[in-house]
């Protein structure tokens, strides 16, 4: 590829370092940051798949749900669930 003398800078979403891109598709500053992003993506997909399987195992008719079941069904973090319960936005005992 011919050098046009143009330098395009981007900020790495993983480490925050500003770098000059080598190709137009460059997103991360190094292979290390790329691997970290890939691992985070895989972990997120794994967590979502676990939530889906757990939510499917919850019976349709339940008078009470555990915190784990509500987290799996609604896809929210446990801290968010407790905060909403404390604010009275969701019923709890």
mmCIF file of C-alpha atoms in Angstrom:
data_model
loop_
_atom_site.group_PDB
_atom_site.id
_atom_site.type_symbol
_atom_site.label_atom_id
_atom_site.label_comp_id
_atom_site.label_asym_id
_atom_site.label_seq_id
_atom_site.Cartn_x
_atom_site.Cartn_y
_atom_site.Cartn_z
ATOM 1 C CA UNK A 1 0.000 0.000 0.000
ATOM 2 C CA UNK A 2 1.402 3.387 -0.913
ATOM 3 C CA UNK A 3 2.115 5.837 1.862
ATOM 4 C CA UNK A 4 -0.059 8.935 1.450
ATOM 5 C CA UNK A 5 1.629 10.852 4.250
ATOM 6 C CA UNK A 6 -1.566 10.953 6.304
ATOM 7 C CA UNK A 7 -1.541 9.858 9.910
ATOM 8 C CA UNK A 8 -4.850 8.837 11.432
ATOM 9 C CA UNK A 9 -4.930 8.566 15.192
ATOM 10 C CA UNK A 10 -7.351 6.532 17.257
ATOM 11 C CA UNK A 11 -7.806 5.844 20.927
ATOM 12 C CA UNK A 12 -7.632 2.207 22.013
ATOM 13 C CA UNK A 13 -10.895 1.278 23.785
ATOM 14 C CA UNK A 14 -9.045 -1.159 26.077
ATOM 15 C CA UNK A 15 -6.037 0.755 27.406
ATOM 16 C CA UNK A 16 -6.901 4.305 26.311
ATOM 17 C CA UNK A 17 -3.605 4.796 24.475
ATOM 18 C CA UNK A 18 -3.673 7.036 21.393
ATOM 19 C CA UNK A 19 -2.020 5.322 18.424
ATOM 20 C CA UNK A 20 -1.527 5.780 14.692
ATOM 21 C CA UNK A 21 -3.520 3.222 12.739
ATOM 22 C CA UNK A 22 -1.771 0.890 10.313
ATOM 23 C CA UNK A 23 -4.926 -0.104 8.423
ATOM 24 C CA UNK A 24 -8.379 1.440 8.244
ATOM 25 C CA UNK A 25 -9.757 -1.529 10.201
ATOM 26 C CA UNK A 26 -7.420 -1.014 13.177
ATOM 27 C CA UNK A 27 -9.328 -0.688 16.428
ATOM 28 C CA UNK A 28 -6.793 -1.735 19.073
ATOM 29 C CA UNK A 29 -3.275 -0.458 19.621
ATOM 30 C CA UNK A 30 -1.641 -3.879 20.007
ATOM 31 C CA UNK A 31 -2.306 -7.613 19.729
ATOM 32 C CA UNK A 32 -2.436 -7.732 23.530
ATOM 33 C CA UNK A 33 -5.381 -5.297 23.632
ATOM 34 C CA UNK A 34 -7.048 -7.225 20.820
ATOM 35 C CA UNK A 35 -6.790 -10.459 22.830
ATOM 36 C CA UNK A 36 -8.196 -8.738 25.939
ATOM 37 C CA UNK A 37 -11.164 -7.427 23.920
ATOM 38 C CA UNK A 38 -11.761 -10.859 22.398
ATOM 39 C CA UNK A 39 -11.702 -12.497 25.844
ATOM 40 C CA UNK A 40 -14.150 -9.925 27.213
ATOM 41 C CA UNK A 41 -16.468 -10.557 24.266
ATOM 42 C CA UNK A 42 -16.349 -14.340 24.790
ATOM 43 C CA UNK A 43 -16.941 -13.954 28.543
ATOM 44 C CA UNK A 44 -19.942 -11.704 27.895
ATOM 45 C CA UNK A 45 -21.427 -14.186 25.407
ATOM 46 C CA UNK A 46 -20.868 -17.030 27.868
ATOM 47 C CA UNK A 47 -22.553 -15.082 30.671
ATOM 48 C CA UNK A 48 -25.534 -14.208 28.468
ATOM 49 C CA UNK A 49 -25.898 -17.855 27.391
ATOM 50 C CA UNK A 50 -25.856 -18.905 31.045
ATOM 51 C CA UNK A 51 -28.561 -16.351 31.862
ATOM 52 C CA UNK A 52 -30.717 -17.609 28.989
ATOM 53 C CA UNK A 53 -30.452 -21.232 30.093
ATOM 54 C CA UNK A 54 -31.136 -20.292 33.703
ATOM 55 C CA UNK A 55 -34.139 -18.155 32.730
ATOM 56 C CA UNK A 56 -35.583 -21.034 30.693
ATOM 57 C CA UNK A 57 -35.412 -23.316 33.733
ATOM 58 C CA UNK A 58 -37.588 -21.014 35.877
ATOM 59 C CA UNK A 59 -41.133 -22.365 36.109
ATOM 60 C CA UNK A 60 -43.894 -20.178 34.648
ATOM 61 C CA UNK A 61 -45.982 -20.062 37.804
ATOM 62 C CA UNK A 62 -43.965 -19.046 40.844
ATOM 63 C CA UNK A 63 -45.142 -16.987 43.743
ATOM 64 C CA UNK A 64 -41.590 -15.988 44.684
ATOM 65 C CA UNK A 65 -38.363 -15.729 42.716
ATOM 66 C CA UNK A 66 -34.825 -15.761 44.042
ATOM 67 C CA UNK A 67 -32.455 -12.902 43.319
ATOM 68 C CA UNK A 68 -30.500 -15.164 40.954
ATOM 69 C CA UNK A 69 -33.649 -15.990 38.966
ATOM 70 C CA UNK A 70 -34.655 -12.319 38.658
ATOM 71 C CA UNK A 71 -31.140 -11.414 37.499
ATOM 72 C CA UNK A 72 -31.259 -14.162 34.872
ATOM 73 C CA UNK A 73 -34.751 -13.298 33.642
ATOM 74 C CA UNK A 74 -34.232 -9.541 33.408
ATOM 75 C CA UNK A 75 -30.545 -9.522 32.496
ATOM 76 C CA UNK A 76 -29.562 -6.947 35.111
ATOM 77 C CA UNK A 77 -26.687 -6.971 37.554
ATOM 78 C CA UNK A 78 -27.311 -8.104 41.114
ATOM 79 C CA UNK A 79 -26.389 -4.670 42.496
ATOM 80 C CA UNK A 80 -28.964 -3.063 40.193
ATOM 81 C CA UNK A 81 -31.588 -5.514 41.399
ATOM 82 C CA UNK A 82 -30.910 -4.703 45.045
ATOM 83 C CA UNK A 83 -30.900 -0.961 44.326
ATOM 84 C CA UNK A 84 -34.300 -1.175 42.594
ATOM 85 C CA UNK A 85 -35.690 -3.212 45.494
ATOM 86 C CA UNK A 86 -34.403 -0.658 48.007
ATOM 87 C CA UNK A 87 -36.004 2.187 46.039
ATOM 88 C CA UNK A 88 -39.305 0.289 45.952
ATOM 89 C CA UNK A 89 -39.379 0.023 42.155
ATOM 90 C CA UNK A 90 -39.810 -3.766 42.342
ATOM 91 C CA UNK A 91 -41.695 -5.705 45.033
ATOM 92 C CA UNK A 92 -39.583 -7.771 47.391
ATOM 93 C CA UNK A 93 -39.613 -9.434 50.780
#
